[in-house]
CSV table of C-alpha atoms in Angstrom, one decimal:
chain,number,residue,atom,x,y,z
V,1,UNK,CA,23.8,-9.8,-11.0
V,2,UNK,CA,22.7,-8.6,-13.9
V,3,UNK,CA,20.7,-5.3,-14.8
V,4,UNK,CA,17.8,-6.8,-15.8
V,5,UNK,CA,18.2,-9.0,-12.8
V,6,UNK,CA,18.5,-5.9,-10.5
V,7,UNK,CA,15.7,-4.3,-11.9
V,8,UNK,CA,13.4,-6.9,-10.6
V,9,UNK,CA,14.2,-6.9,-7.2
V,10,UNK,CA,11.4,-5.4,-4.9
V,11,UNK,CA,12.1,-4.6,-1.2
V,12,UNK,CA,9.0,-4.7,0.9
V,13,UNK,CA,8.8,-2.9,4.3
V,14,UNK,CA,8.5,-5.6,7.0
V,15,UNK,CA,5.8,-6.0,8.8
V,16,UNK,CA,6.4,-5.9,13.1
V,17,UNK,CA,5.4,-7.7,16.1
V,18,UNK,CA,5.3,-5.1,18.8
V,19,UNK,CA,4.7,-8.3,21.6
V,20,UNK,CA,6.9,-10.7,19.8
V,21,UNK,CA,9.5,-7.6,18.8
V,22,UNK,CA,9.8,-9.7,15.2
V,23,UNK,CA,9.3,-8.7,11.8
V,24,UNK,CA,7.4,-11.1,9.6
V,25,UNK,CA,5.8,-11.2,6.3
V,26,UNK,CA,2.9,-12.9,4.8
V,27,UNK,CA,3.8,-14.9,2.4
V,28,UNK,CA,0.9,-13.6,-0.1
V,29,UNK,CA,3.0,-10.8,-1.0
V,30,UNK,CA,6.1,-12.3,-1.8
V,31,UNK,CA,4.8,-15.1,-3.5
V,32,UNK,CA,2.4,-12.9,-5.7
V,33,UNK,CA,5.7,-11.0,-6.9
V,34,UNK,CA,7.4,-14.2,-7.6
V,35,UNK,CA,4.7,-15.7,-9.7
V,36,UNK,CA,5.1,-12.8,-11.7
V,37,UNK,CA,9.0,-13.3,-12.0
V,38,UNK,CA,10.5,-11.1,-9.5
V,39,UNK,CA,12.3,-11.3,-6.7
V,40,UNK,CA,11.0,-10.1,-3.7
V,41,UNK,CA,13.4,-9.2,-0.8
V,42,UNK,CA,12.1,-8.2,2.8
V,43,UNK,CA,14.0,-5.0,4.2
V,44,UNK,CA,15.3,-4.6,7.5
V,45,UNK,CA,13.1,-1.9,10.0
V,46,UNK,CA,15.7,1.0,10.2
V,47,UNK,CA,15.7,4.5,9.4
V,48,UNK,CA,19.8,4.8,9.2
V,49,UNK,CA,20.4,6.4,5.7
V,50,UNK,CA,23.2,4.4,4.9
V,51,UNK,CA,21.6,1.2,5.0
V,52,UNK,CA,18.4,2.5,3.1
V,53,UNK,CA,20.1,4.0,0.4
V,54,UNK,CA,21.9,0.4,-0.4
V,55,UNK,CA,18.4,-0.3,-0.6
V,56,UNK,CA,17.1,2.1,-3.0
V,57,UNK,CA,20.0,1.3,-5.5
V,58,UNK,CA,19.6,-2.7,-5.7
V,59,UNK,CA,15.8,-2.8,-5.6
V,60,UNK,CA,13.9,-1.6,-8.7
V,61,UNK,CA,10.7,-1.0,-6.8
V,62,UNK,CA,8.9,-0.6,-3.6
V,63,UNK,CA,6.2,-2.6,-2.0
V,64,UNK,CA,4.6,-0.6,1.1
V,65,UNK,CA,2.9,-3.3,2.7
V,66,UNK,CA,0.1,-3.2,5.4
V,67,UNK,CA,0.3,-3.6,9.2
V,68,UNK,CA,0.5,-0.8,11.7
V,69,UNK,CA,-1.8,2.5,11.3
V,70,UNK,CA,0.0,5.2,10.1
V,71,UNK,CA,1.1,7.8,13.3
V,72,UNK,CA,-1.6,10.9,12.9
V,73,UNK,CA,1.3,13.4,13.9
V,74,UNK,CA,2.1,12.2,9.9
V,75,UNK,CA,-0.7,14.5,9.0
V,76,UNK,CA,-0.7,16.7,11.8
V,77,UNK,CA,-3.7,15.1,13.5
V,78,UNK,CA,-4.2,14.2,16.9
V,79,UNK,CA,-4.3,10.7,17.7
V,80,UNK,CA,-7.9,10.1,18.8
V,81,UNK,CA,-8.4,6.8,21.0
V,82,UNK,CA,-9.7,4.4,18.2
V,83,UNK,CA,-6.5,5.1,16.2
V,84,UNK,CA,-5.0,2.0,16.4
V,85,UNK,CA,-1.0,1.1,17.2
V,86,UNK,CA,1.4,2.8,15.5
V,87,UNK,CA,5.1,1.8,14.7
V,88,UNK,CA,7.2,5.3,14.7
V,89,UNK,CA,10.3,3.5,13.4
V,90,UNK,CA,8.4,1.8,10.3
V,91,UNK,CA,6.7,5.5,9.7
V,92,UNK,CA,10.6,6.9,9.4
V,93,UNK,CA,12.2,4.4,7.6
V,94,UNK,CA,8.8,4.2,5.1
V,95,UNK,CA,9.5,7.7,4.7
V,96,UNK,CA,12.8,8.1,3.7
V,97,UNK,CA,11.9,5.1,1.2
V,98,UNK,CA,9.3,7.0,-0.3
V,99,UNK,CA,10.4,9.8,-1.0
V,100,UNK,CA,13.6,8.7,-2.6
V,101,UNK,CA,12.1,5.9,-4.7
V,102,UNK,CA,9.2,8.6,-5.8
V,103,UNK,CA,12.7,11.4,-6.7
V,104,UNK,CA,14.6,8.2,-8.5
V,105,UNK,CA,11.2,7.6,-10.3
V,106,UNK,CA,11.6,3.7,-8.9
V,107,UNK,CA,7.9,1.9,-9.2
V,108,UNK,CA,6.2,1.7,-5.9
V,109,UNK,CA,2.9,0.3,-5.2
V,110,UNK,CA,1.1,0.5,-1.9
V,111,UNK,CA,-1.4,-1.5,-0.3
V,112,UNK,CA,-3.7,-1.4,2.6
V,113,UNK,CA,-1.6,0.6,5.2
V,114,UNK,CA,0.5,1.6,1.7
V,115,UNK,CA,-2.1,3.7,0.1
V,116,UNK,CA,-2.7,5.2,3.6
V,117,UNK,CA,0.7,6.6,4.1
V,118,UNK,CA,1.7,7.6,0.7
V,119,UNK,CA,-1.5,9.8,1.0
V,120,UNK,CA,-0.5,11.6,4.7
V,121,UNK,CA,2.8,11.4,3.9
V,122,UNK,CA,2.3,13.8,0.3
V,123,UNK,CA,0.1,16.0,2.6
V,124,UNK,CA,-3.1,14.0,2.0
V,125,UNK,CA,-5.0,13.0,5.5
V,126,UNK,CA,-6.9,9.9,7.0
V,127,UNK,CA,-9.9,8.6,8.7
V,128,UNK,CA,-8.5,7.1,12.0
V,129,UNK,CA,-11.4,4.7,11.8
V,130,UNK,CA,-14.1,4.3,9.8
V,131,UNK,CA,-17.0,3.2,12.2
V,132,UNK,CA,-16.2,5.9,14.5
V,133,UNK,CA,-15.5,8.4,11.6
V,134,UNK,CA,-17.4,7.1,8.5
V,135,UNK,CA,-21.0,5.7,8.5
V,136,UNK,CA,-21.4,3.0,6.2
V,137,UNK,CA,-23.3,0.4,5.2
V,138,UNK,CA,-20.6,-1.6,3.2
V,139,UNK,CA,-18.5,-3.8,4.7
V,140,UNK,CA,-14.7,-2.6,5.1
V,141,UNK,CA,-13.4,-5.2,7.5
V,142,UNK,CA,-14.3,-8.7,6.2
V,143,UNK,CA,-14.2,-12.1,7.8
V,144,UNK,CA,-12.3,-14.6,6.4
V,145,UNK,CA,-11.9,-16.4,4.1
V,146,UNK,CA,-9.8,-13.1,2.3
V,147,UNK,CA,-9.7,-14.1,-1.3
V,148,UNK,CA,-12.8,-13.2,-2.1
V,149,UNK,CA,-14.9,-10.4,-2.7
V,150,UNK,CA,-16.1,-7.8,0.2
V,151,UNK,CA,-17.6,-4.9,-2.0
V,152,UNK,CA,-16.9,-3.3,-5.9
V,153,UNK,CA,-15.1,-0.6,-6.3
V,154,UNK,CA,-15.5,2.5,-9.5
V,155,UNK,CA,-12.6,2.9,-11.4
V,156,UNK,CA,-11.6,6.2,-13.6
V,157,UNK,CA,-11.7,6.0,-16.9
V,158,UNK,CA,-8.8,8.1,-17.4
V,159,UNK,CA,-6.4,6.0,-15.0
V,160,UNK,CA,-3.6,3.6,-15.1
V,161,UNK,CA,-5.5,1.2,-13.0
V,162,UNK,CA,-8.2,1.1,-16.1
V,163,UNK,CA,-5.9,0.8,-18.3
V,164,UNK,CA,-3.9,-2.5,-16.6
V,165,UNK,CA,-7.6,-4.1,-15.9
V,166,UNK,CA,-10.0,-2.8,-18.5
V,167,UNK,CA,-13.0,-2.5,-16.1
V,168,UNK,CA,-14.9,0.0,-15.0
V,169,UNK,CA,-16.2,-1.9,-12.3
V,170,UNK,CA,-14.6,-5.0,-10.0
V,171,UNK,CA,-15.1,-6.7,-6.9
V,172,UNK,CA,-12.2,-6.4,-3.9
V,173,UNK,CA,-11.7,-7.6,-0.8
V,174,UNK,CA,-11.2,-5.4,2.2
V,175,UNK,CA,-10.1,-5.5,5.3
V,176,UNK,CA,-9.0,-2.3,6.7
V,177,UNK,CA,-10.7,0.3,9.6
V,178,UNK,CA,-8.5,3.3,8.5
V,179,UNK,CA,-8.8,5.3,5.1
V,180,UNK,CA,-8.5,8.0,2.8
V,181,UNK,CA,-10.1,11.2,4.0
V,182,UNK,CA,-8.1,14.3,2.6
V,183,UNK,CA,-6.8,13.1,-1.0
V,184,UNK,CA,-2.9,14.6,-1.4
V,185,UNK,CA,-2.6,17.1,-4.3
V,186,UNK,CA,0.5,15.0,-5.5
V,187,UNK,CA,-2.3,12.1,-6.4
V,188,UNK,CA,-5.5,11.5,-8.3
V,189,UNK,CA,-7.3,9.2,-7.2
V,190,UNK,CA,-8.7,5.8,-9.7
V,191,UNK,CA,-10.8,4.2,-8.0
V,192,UNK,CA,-13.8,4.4,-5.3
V,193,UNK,CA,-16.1,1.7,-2.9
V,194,UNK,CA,-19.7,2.3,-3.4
V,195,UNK,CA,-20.1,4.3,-0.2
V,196,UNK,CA,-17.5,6.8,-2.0
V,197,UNK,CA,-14.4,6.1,0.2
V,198,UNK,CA,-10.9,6.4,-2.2
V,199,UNK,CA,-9.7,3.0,-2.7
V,200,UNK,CA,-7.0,3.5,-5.6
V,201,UNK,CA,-4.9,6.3,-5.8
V,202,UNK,CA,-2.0,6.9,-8.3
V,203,UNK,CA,0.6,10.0,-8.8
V,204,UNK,CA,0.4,11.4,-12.5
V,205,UNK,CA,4.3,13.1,-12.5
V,206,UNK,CA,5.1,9.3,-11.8
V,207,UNK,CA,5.6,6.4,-14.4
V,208,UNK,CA,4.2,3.8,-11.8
V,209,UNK,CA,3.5,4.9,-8.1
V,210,UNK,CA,0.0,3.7,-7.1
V,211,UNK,CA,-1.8,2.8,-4.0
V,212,UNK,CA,-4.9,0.3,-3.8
V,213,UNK,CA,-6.8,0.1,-0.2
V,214,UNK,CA,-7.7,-3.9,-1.3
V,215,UNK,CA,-5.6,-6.9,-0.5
V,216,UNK,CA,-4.1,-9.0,-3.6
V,217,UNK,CA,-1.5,-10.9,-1.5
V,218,UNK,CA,-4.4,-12.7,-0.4
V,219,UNK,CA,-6.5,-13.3,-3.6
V,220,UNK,CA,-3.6,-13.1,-6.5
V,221,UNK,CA,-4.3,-16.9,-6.5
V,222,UNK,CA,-8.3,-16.7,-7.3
V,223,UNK,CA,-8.7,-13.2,-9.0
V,224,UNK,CA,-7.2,-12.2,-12.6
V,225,UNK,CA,-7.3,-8.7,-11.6
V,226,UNK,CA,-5.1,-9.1,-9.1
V,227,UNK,CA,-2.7,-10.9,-11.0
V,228,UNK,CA,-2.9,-8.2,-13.6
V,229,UNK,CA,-2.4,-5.3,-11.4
V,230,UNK,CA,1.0,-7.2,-9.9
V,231,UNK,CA,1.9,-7.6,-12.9
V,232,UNK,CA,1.6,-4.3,-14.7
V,233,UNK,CA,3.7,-3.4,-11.1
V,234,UNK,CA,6.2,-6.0,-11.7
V,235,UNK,CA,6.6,-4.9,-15.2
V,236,UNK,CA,7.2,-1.5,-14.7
V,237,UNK,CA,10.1,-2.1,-12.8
């Protein structure tokens, strides 16, 4: 394989079946990176060193997908009972990923469940859910169908996510109970819901490690902004 060719692998962190004790994978985000020429590769759960660090060398960048909620001992929290299921072995193995991809400068983007742990994980903290937690009136946990718009979200001026989309102001979809709460000093964030909740967050010291708490595996298809966004990520690579 070429260089080039290397640098557009993307590993993405599997998603897992606790009942069915399978990982799986929507297809939305694989298919999103490959209609913007890359090749996406699913990783295997496992926190062995070894096998992660063959990883980090073929794959260019990162996709930190959604699925389990992040473990609140991650941000030295205790688990109240409307946290969700966790995945211990996804929270290791996400953060031994992280934090080598983020020292080798590789691209990562995050999404959903992403955006939460790259924020506890850097020392940032989260709601454990947002009805118990967070009193809104906008709707964070859509019906579907998923490809369309739930809510709008602000975005910085001064960001990388204004500068990939050129708005100020877009609509997302959302489906998610858990959420920024504490924003890590290692990030700014871009870009907020109307209720004021952080939905984009991105790390200055890096060229292209960003989280987004919307879902464009499910609307790349129907929304340019998505498109533009996995691009820009793609890109970067």
């Amino acid at each position: 394989m070429t260089d080039s060719g290397t640098r557009k692998v993307i590993g993405l962190i599997p998603l897992y079946d606790d009942e069915k004790e399978s990982y799986w994978m929507l297809p939305g985000y694989m298919k999103m990176l490959q209609a913007q020429g890359a090749v996406p590769l699913m990783l295997p759960l496992t926190s062995r060193a070894q096998e992660l660090d063959y990883f980090l060398e073929i794959c260019g960048g990162f996709l930190l997908t959604g699925g389990h909620d992040v473990s609140p001992s991650l941000y030295h929290a205790r688990k109240e009972p409307w946290c969700g299921a966790c995945c211990p072995d996804r929270d290791e193995m996400e953060s031994y990923i992280l934090k080598n991809a983020v020292e080798r400068d590789k691209s990562v983007l995050g999404i959903c469940r992403g955006i939460q742990f790259m924020n506890a994980f850097y020392g940032g903290t989260l709601y454990q859910d947002l009805e118990k937690e967070y009193k809104s009136t906008v709707d964070h946990h859509m019906k579907p169908p998923y490809d369309r718009a739930a809510h709008q979200v602000i975005i910085e001026k001064d960001s990388p996510l204004f500068k990939i989309l050129g708005e100020q102001e877009i609509g997302v979809n959302s489906y998610h109970h858990q959420a920024v709460k504490e924003l890590s000093p290692q990030f700014k964030a871009m870009a907020f819901s109307e209720d004021g909740l952080v939905e984009g967050i991105y790390m200055p010291s890096r060229r292209f490690v960003m989280g987004i708490q919307w879902h464009p595996e499910f609307s790349y298809e129907t929304d340019g902004n998505s498109r533009k966004l996995v691009k820009a990520f793609v890109e970067s690579v």
